[in-house]
PDB file of C-alpha atoms (C1' of nucleotides) in Angstrom:
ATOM      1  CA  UNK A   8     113.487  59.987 -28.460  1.00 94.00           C
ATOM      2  CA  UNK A   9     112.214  58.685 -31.645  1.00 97.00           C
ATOM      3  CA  UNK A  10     113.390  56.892 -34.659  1.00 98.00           C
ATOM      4  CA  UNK A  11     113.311  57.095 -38.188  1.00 98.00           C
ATOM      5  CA  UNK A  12     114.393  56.106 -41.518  1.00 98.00           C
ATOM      6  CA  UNK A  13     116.135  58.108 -44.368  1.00 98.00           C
ATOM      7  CA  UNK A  14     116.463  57.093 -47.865  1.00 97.00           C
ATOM      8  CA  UNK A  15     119.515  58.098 -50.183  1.00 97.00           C
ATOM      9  CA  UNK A  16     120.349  56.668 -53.528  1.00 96.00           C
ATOM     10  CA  UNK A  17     123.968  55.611 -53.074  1.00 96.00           C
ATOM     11  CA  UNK A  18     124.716  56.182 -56.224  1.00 95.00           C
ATOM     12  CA  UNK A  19     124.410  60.200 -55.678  1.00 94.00           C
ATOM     13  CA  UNK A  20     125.012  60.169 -52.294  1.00 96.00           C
ATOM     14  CA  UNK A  21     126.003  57.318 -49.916  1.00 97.00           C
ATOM     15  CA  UNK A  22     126.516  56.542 -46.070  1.00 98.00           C
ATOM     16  CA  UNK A  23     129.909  56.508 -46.337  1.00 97.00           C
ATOM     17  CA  UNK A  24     129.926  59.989 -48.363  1.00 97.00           C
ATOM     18  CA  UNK A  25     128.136  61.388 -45.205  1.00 98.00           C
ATOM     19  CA  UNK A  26     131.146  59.194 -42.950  1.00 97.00           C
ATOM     20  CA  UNK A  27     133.415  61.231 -45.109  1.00 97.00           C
ATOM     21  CA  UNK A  28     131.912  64.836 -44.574  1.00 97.00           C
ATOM     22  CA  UNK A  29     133.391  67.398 -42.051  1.00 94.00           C
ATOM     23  CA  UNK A  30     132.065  66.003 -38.552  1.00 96.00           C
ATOM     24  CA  UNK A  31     130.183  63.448 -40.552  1.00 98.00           C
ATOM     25  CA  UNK A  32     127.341  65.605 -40.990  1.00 97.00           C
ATOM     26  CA  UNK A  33     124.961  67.211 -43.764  1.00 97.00           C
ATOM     27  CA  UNK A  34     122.283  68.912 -44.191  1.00 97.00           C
ATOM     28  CA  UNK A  35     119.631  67.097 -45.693  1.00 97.00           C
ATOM     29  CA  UNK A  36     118.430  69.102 -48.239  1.00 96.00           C
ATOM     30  CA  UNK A  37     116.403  68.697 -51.216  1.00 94.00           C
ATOM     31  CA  UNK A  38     113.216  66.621 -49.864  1.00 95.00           C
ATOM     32  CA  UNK A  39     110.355  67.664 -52.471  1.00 94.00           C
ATOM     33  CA  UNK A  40     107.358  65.527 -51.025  1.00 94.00           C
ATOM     34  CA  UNK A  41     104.934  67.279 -48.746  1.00 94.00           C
ATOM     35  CA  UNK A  42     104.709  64.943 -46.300  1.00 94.00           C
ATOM     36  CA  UNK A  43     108.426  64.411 -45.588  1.00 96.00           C
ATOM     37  CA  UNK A  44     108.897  68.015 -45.364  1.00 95.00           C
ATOM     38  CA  UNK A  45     106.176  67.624 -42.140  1.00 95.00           C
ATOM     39  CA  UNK A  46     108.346  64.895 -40.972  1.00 96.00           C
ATOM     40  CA  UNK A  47     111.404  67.159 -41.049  1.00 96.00           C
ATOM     41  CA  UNK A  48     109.751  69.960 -39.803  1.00 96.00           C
ATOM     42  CA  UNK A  49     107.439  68.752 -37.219  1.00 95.00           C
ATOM     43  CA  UNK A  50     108.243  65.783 -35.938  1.00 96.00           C
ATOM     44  CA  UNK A  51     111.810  65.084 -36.172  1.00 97.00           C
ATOM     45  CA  UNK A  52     113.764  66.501 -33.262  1.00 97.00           C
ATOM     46  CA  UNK A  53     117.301  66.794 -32.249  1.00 98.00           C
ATOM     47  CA  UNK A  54     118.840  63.811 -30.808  1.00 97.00           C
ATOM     48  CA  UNK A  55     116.566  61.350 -32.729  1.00 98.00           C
ATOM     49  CA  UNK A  56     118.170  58.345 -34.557  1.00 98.00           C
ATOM     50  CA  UNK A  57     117.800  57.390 -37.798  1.00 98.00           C
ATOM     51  CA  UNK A  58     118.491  54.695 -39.996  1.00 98.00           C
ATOM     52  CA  UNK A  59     120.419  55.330 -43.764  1.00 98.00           C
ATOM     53  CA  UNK A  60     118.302  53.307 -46.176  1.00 98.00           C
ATOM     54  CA  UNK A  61     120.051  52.999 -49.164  1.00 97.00           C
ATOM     55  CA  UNK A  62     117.756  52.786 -52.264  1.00 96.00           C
ATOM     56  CA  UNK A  63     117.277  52.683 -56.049  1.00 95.00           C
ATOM     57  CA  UNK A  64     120.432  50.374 -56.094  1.00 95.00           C
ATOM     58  CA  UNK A  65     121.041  46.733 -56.545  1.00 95.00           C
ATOM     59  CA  UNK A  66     120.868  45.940 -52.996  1.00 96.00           C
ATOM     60  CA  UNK A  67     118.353  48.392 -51.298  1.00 97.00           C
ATOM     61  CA  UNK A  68     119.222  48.084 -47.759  1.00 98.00           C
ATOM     62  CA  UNK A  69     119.806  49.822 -44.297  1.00 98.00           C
ATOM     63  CA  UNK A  70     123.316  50.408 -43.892  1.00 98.00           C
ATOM     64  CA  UNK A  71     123.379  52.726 -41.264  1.00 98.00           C
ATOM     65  CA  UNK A  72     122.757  54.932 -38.292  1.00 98.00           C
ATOM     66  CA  UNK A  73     122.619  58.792 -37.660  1.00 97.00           C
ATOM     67  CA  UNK A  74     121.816  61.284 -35.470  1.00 98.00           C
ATOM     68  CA  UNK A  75     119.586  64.465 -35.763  1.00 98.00           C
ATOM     69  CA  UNK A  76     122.070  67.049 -34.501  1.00 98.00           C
ATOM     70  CA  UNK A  77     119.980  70.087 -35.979  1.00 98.00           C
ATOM     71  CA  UNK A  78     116.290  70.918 -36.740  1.00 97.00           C
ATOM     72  CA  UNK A  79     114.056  73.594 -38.256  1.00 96.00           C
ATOM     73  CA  UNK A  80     116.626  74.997 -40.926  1.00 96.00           C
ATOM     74  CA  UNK A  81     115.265  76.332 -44.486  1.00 96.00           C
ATOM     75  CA  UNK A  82     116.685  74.415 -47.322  1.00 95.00           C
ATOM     76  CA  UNK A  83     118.980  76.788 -48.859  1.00 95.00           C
ATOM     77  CA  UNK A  84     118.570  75.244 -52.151  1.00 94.00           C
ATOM     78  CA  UNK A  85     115.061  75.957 -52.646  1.00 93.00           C
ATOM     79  CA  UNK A  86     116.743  79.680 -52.761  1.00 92.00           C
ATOM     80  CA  UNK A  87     119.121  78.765 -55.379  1.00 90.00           C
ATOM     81  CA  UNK A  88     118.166  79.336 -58.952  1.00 87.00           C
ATOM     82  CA  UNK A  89     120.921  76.903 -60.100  1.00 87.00           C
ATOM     83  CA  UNK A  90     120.150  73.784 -57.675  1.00 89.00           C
ATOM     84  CA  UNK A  91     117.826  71.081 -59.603  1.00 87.00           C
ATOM     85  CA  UNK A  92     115.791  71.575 -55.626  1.00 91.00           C
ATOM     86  CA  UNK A  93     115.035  75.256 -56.585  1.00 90.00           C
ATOM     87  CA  UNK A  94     111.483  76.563 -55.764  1.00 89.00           C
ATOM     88  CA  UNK A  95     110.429  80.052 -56.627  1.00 85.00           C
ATOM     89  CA  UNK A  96     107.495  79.656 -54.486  1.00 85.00           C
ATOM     90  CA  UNK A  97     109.841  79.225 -51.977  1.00 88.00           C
ATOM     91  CA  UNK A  98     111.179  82.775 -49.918  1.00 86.00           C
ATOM     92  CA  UNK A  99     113.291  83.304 -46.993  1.00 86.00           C
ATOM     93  CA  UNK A 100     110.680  85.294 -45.314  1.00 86.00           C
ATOM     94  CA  UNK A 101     108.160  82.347 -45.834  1.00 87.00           C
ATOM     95  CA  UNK A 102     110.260  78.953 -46.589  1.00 91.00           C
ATOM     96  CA  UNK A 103     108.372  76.308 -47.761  1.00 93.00           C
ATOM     97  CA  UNK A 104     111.074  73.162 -47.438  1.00 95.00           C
ATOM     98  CA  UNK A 105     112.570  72.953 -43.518  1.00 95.00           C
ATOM     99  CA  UNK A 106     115.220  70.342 -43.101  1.00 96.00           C
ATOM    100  CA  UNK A 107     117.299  69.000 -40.339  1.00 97.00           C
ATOM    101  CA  UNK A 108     120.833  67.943 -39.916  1.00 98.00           C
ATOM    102  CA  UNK A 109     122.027  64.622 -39.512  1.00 98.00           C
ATOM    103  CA  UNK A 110     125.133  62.884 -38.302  1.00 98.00           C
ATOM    104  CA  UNK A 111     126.532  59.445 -39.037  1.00 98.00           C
ATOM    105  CA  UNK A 112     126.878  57.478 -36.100  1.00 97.00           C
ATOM    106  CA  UNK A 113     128.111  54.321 -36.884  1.00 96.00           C
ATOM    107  CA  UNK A 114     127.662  51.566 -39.972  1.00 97.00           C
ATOM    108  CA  UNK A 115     125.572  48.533 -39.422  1.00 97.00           C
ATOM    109  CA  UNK A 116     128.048  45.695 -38.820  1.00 95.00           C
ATOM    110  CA  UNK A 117     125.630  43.923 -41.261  1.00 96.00           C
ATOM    111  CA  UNK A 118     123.766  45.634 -43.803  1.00 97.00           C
ATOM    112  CA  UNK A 119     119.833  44.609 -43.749  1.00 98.00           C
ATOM    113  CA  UNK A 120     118.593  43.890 -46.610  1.00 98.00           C
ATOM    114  CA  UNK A 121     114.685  45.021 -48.309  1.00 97.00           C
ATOM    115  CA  UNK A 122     114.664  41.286 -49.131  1.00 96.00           C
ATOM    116  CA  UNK A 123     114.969  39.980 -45.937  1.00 97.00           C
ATOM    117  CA  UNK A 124     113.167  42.790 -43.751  1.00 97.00           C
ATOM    118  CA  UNK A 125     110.417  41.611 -46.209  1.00 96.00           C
ATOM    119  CA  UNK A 126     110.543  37.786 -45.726  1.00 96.00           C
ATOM    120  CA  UNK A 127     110.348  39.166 -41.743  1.00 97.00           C
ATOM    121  CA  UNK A 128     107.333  38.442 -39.390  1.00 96.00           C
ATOM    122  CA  UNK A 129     108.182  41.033 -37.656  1.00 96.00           C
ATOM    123  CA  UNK A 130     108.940  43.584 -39.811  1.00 97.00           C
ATOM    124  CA  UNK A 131     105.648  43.674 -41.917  1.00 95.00           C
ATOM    125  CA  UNK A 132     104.017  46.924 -40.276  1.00 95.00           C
ATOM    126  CA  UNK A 133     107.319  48.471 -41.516  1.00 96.00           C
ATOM    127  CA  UNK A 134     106.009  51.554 -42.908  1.00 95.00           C
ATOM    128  CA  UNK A 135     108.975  50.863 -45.979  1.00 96.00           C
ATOM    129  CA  UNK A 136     107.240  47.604 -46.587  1.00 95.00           C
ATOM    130  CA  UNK A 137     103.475  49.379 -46.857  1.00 93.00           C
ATOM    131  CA  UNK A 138     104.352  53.142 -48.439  1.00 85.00           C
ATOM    132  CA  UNK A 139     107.727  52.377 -50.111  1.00 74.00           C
ATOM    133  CA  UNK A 140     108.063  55.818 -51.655  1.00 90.00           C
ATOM    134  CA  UNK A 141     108.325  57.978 -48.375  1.00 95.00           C
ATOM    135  CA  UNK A 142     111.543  59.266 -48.366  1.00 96.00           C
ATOM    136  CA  UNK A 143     111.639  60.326 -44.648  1.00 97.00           C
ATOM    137  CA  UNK A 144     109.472  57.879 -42.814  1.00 97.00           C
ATOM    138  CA  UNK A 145     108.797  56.667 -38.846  1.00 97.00           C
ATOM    139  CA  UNK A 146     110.645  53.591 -37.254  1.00 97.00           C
ATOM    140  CA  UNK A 147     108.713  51.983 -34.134  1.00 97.00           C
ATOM    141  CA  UNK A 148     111.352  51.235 -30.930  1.00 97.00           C
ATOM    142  CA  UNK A 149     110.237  47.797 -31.712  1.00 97.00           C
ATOM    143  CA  UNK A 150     111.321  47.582 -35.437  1.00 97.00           C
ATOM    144  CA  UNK A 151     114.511  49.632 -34.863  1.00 97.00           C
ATOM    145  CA  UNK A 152     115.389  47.453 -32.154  1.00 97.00           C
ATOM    146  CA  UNK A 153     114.982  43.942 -33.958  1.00 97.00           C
ATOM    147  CA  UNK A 154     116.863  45.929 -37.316  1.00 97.00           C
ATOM    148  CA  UNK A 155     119.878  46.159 -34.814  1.00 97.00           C
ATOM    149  CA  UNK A 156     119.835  42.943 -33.627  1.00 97.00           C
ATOM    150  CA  UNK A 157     119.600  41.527 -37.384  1.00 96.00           C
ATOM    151  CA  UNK A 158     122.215  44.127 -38.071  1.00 97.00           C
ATOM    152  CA  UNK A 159     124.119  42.388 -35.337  1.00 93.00           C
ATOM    153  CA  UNK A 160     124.341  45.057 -32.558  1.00 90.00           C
ATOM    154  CA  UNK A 161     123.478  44.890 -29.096  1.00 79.00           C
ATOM    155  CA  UNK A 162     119.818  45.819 -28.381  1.00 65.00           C
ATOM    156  CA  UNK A 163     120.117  48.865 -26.432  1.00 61.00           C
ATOM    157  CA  UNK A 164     118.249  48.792 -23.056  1.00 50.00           C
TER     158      UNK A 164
ATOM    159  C1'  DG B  19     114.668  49.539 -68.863  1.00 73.57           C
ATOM    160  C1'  DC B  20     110.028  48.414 -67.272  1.00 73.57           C
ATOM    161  C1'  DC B  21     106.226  49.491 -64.830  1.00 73.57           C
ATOM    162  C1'  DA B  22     103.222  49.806 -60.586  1.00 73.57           C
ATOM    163  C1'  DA B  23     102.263  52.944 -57.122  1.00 73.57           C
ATOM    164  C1'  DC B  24     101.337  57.228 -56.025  1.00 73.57           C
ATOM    165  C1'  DG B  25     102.145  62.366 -55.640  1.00 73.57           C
ATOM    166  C1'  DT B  26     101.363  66.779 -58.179  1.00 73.57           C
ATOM    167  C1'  DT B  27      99.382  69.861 -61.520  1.00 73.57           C
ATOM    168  C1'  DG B  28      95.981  72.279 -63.753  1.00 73.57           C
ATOM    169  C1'  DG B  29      91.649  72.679 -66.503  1.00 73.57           C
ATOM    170  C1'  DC B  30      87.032  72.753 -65.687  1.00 73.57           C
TER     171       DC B  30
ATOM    172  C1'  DG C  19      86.798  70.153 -55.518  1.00 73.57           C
ATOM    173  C1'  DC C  20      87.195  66.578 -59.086  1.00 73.57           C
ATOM    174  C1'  DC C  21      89.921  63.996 -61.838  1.00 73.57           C
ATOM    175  C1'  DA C  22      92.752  63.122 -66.008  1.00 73.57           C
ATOM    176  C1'  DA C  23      97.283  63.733 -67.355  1.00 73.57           C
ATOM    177  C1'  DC C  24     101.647  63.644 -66.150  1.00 73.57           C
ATOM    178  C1'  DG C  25     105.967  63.055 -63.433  1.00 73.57           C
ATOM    179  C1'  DT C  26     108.688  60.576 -59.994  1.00 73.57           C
ATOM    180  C1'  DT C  27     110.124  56.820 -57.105  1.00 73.57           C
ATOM    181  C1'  DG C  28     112.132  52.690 -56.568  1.00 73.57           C
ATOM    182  C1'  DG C  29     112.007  47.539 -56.783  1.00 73.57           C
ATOM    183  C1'  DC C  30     112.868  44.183 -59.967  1.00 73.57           C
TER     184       DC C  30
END
DNA sequence: GCCAACGTTGGC
DNA sequence: GCCAACGTTGGC
């Protein structure tokens, strides 16, 4: 099992619009960035949890948790001419973009905030502290762990 | 809205 | 393969 972080601007699309989808899940299409698409394809595996990071927004945060409930599925948009994510270089006999699906799980009785996983001792290896603009990113046990107990939550054991 | 960081593109 | 130009991300 490993965890991870995911980054949506709420402003286009939001934890709770992924509470509010049918079964709570989505596909997560539209990743552009080479090394997210890895992630996705070749790392990330089903029954992984991940964290919803909220960004671009006036309080960039983590506001909740997922699960990876599928894995290794083409995004259908780079197919579609009229999606802003379409990529001609992109075919269904060779797809360049692989995506996963993801599940929300449960809100984080407390948001955490950038500006206080920042100010955080422990949190300074954070790979969203060091390369900010990764989009799909790694979360140690460790750093997942003490995010849930600053979120409030019981550590798991 | 600004701008630093950094990923991508394309000419050579 | 280098690197300048350009585009995007995302915090502030």
């Amino acid at each position: 099992m490993n965890y991870w972080l995911l980054k949506s601007e709420p402003d286009s699309y939001s934890y709770s619009d992924l509470k509010n989808e049918a079964d709570s899940s989505v596909l997560w299409d539209g990743v552009r960035n080479y090394q997210a698409r890895n992630i996705l394809r070749d790392q990330i595996q089903c029954g992984d949890l991940a964290f919803f990071y909220h960004s671009s927004c006036k309080y960039p945060a983590i506001v909740g948790i997922c699960r990876i409930v599928a894995t290794g599925i083409p995004d259908p948009t780079a197919f579609d001419p009229d999606s802003d994510y379409f990529d001609p270089k992109s075919s269904q006999e060779d797809p360049r973009w692989i995506t996963v699906r993801v599940q929300a799980l449960e809100a984080l009785a407390k948001p955490v905030l950038l500006k206080d996983m920042k100010l955080d001792p422990e949190l300074q290896e954070m790979v969203l502290l060091n390369r900010s603009r990764l989009s799909v990113q790694p979360v140690s046990e460790r750093h997942w762990q003490h995010i849930l107990n600053l979120a409030g939550h019981k550590a798991n054991s």
